[in-house]
């Protein structure tokens, strides 16, 4: 089992934890606790440094000063760069820089240069996190098993994910 499978297990447990008998629920509860502890350790690998948070805040302030804003002063983001495409409905996308674009670009480049080592450290941290997700769970987790006759009616995909728990 790989570390990334722990996230999938946690998600499926949250979907099925209200089904079945107490034997089923107890095993889920015990397994969920072990999974959450391991996930917490893995998630620490991707926590942003304080320096990177400062960079992100300054970058967002720079974008806000130069980007197209809505009536509430929030940055409008689009599905494509430079204000092309539709306005993004999920908050992810590209800001449309409309004020002093050359000044914005110059300041952004200077800021990226100033925080170059911090940015590179965050990129490395993210790469290490992804690498960790693809590694085998170590040490192996001794999951609480669930007798097959205690497994309630669940979707095929959910059962497929929960197979490490189910006694065959």
CSV table of C-alpha atoms in Angstrom, one decimal:
chain,number,residue,atom,x,y,z
A,1,UNK,CA,0.0,0.0,0.0
A,2,UNK,CA,1.3,3.5,-0.9
A,3,UNK,CA,0.9,6.6,1.3
A,4,UNK,CA,-1.5,8.1,-1.2
A,5,UNK,CA,-3.9,5.3,-0.6
A,6,UNK,CA,-4.3,6.5,3.0
A,7,UNK,CA,-6.1,9.6,1.8
A,8,UNK,CA,-8.4,7.5,-0.3
A,9,UNK,CA,-9.1,5.2,2.6
A,10,UNK,CA,-9.9,8.1,4.9
A,11,UNK,CA,-12.3,9.6,2.3
A,12,UNK,CA,-14.2,6.3,1.9
A,13,UNK,CA,-14.3,5.7,5.7
A,14,UNK,CA,-16.0,9.1,6.0
A,15,UNK,CA,-18.6,8.0,3.4
A,16,UNK,CA,-19.5,4.6,4.9
A,17,UNK,CA,-19.0,5.2,8.7
A,18,UNK,CA,-22.8,5.6,9.2
A,19,UNK,CA,-23.5,2.2,7.7
A,20,UNK,CA,-23.3,-1.3,9.1
A,21,UNK,CA,-23.2,-2.8,12.5
A,22,UNK,CA,-21.0,-1.9,15.5
A,23,UNK,CA,-18.3,-4.4,14.5
A,24,UNK,CA,-18.0,-2.7,11.2
A,25,UNK,CA,-18.0,0.8,12.7
A,26,UNK,CA,-15.5,-0.1,15.5
A,27,UNK,CA,-13.0,-1.5,12.9
A,28,UNK,CA,-13.5,1.7,10.8
A,29,UNK,CA,-12.9,3.9,13.9
A,30,UNK,CA,-9.7,2.1,14.9
A,31,UNK,CA,-8.4,2.1,11.3
A,32,UNK,CA,-9.4,5.7,10.8
A,33,UNK,CA,-7.4,6.8,13.9
A,34,UNK,CA,-4.2,5.1,12.6
A,35,UNK,CA,-4.7,6.5,9.1
A,36,UNK,CA,-5.3,10.1,10.5
A,37,UNK,CA,-2.1,9.9,12.5
A,38,UNK,CA,-0.1,8.8,9.5
A,39,UNK,CA,-1.7,11.4,7.3
A,40,UNK,CA,-0.9,14.2,9.8
A,41,UNK,CA,2.7,13.2,9.6
A,42,UNK,CA,2.7,13.2,5.8
A,43,UNK,CA,0.9,16.5,5.7
A,44,UNK,CA,3.6,18.2,7.8
A,45,UNK,CA,5.9,17.7,4.8
A,46,UNK,CA,4.0,20.2,2.8
A,47,UNK,CA,3.3,22.9,5.4
A,48,UNK,CA,4.4,26.2,4.1
A,49,UNK,CA,7.3,28.0,5.8
A,50,UNK,CA,6.7,31.4,7.4
A,51,UNK,CA,8.9,33.0,4.8
A,52,UNK,CA,6.9,31.5,2.0
A,53,UNK,CA,3.7,32.8,3.6
A,54,UNK,CA,5.2,36.3,3.7
A,55,UNK,CA,6.0,36.0,0.0
A,56,UNK,CA,2.5,34.8,-0.8
A,57,UNK,CA,1.0,37.7,1.2
A,58,UNK,CA,3.2,40.2,-0.6
A,59,UNK,CA,2.5,38.7,-4.0
A,60,UNK,CA,-1.3,38.8,-3.3
A,61,UNK,CA,-1.0,42.4,-2.3
A,62,UNK,CA,0.8,43.2,-5.5
A,63,UNK,CA,-1.8,41.4,-7.6
A,64,UNK,CA,-4.6,43.2,-5.8
A,65,UNK,CA,-3.0,46.5,-6.5
A,66,UNK,CA,-2.8,45.8,-10.2
A,67,UNK,CA,-5.6,43.4,-11.0
A,68,UNK,CA,-9.2,43.7,-12.1
A,69,UNK,CA,-11.4,43.7,-9.0
A,70,UNK,CA,-15.1,43.1,-8.4
A,71,UNK,CA,-17.3,45.5,-6.5
A,72,UNK,CA,-16.2,44.0,-3.2
A,73,UNK,CA,-12.5,44.6,-3.9
A,74,UNK,CA,-11.9,40.9,-4.6
A,75,UNK,CA,-9.6,39.8,-7.5
A,76,UNK,CA,-11.5,38.6,-10.5
A,77,UNK,CA,-9.9,35.4,-11.9
A,78,UNK,CA,-10.4,34.0,-15.4
A,79,UNK,CA,-10.1,30.5,-16.9
A,80,UNK,CA,-7.4,31.8,-19.2
A,81,UNK,CA,-4.5,34.2,-18.8
A,82,UNK,CA,-4.9,38.0,-19.4
A,83,UNK,CA,-8.6,38.1,-18.8
A,84,UNK,CA,-9.5,35.7,-21.6
A,85,UNK,CA,-12.0,33.0,-21.1
A,86,UNK,CA,-14.8,33.0,-18.6
A,87,UNK,CA,-14.7,34.3,-15.1
A,88,UNK,CA,-13.7,31.4,-12.8
A,89,UNK,CA,-16.4,30.3,-10.5
A,90,UNK,CA,-14.2,28.3,-8.1
A,91,UNK,CA,-11.7,31.0,-7.3
A,92,UNK,CA,-8.8,29.4,-9.2
A,93,UNK,CA,-7.5,30.9,-12.4
A,94,UNK,CA,-5.6,33.8,-13.7
A,95,UNK,CA,-6.0,37.4,-12.5
A,96,UNK,CA,-6.3,40.1,-15.2
A,97,UNK,CA,-3.6,42.7,-14.6
A,98,UNK,CA,-5.1,45.9,-15.8
A,99,UNK,CA,-3.2,48.6,-13.9
A,100,UNK,CA,0.5,49.4,-14.8
A,101,UNK,CA,1.2,46.0,-16.2
A,102,UNK,CA,4.9,46.7,-16.8
A,103,UNK,CA,5.4,48.0,-13.3
A,104,UNK,CA,3.6,44.9,-12.0
A,105,UNK,CA,5.8,42.6,-13.9
A,106,UNK,CA,8.9,44.4,-12.8
A,107,UNK,CA,7.9,44.2,-9.2
A,108,UNK,CA,6.9,40.6,-9.4
A,109,UNK,CA,10.2,39.6,-11.0
A,110,UNK,CA,12.1,41.5,-8.2
A,111,UNK,CA,10.0,39.8,-5.5
A,112,UNK,CA,10.5,36.4,-7.0
A,113,UNK,CA,14.3,37.1,-7.1
A,114,UNK,CA,14.3,38.3,-3.5
A,115,UNK,CA,12.4,35.1,-2.4
A,116,UNK,CA,14.1,32.8,-4.9
A,117,UNK,CA,15.6,30.4,-2.2
A,118,UNK,CA,12.3,30.4,-0.3
A,119,UNK,CA,10.3,29.5,-3.5
A,120,UNK,CA,12.8,26.8,-4.5
A,121,UNK,CA,12.6,25.3,-1.0
A,122,UNK,CA,8.8,25.2,-1.3
A,123,UNK,CA,9.0,23.6,-4.8
A,124,UNK,CA,11.4,21.0,-3.4
A,125,UNK,CA,9.1,20.4,-0.4
A,126,UNK,CA,6.2,19.8,-2.7
A,127,UNK,CA,8.2,17.4,-4.8
A,128,UNK,CA,9.3,15.5,-1.7
A,129,UNK,CA,5.6,15.4,-0.6
A,130,UNK,CA,4.6,13.9,-4.0
A,131,UNK,CA,7.5,11.4,-3.8
A,132,UNK,CA,6.4,10.4,-0.3
A,133,UNK,CA,2.8,9.8,-1.5
A,134,UNK,CA,4.2,7.3,-4.0
A,135,UNK,CA,6.2,5.4,-1.4
A,136,UNK,CA,5.0,2.4,0.4
A,137,UNK,CA,3.5,2.9,3.9
A,138,UNK,CA,6.4,2.4,6.2
A,139,UNK,CA,6.2,1.1,8.8
A,140,UNK,CA,3.2,-1.0,7.5
A,141,UNK,CA,0.0,-0.3,9.4
A,142,UNK,CA,-1.6,-3.3,11.1
A,143,UNK,CA,-5.3,-2.6,10.3
A,144,UNK,CA,-8.2,-3.9,12.3
A,145,UNK,CA,-9.9,-6.5,10.2
A,146,UNK,CA,-13.6,-6.6,9.4
A,147,UNK,CA,-15.3,-10.0,8.9
A,148,UNK,CA,-16.9,-10.0,5.5
A,149,UNK,CA,-20.3,-10.7,7.0
A,150,UNK,CA,-20.1,-7.5,9.0
A,151,UNK,CA,-19.6,-5.4,5.8
A,152,UNK,CA,-22.9,-3.6,5.0
A,153,UNK,CA,-24.1,-3.0,1.5
A,154,UNK,CA,-21.7,-0.4,0.0
A,155,UNK,CA,-20.7,0.6,-3.5
A,156,UNK,CA,-18.2,-1.6,-5.4
A,157,UNK,CA,-15.6,1.3,-5.5
A,158,UNK,CA,-15.9,1.8,-1.7
A,159,UNK,CA,-15.4,-2.0,-1.1
A,160,UNK,CA,-12.5,-2.0,-3.4
A,161,UNK,CA,-10.8,0.7,-1.3
A,162,UNK,CA,-11.7,-1.0,2.0
A,163,UNK,CA,-10.2,-4.3,0.9
A,164,UNK,CA,-7.2,-4.0,3.2
A,165,UNK,CA,-9.6,-4.2,6.1
A,166,UNK,CA,-11.9,-7.0,4.9
A,167,UNK,CA,-11.3,-10.6,5.9
A,168,UNK,CA,-11.5,-12.7,2.8
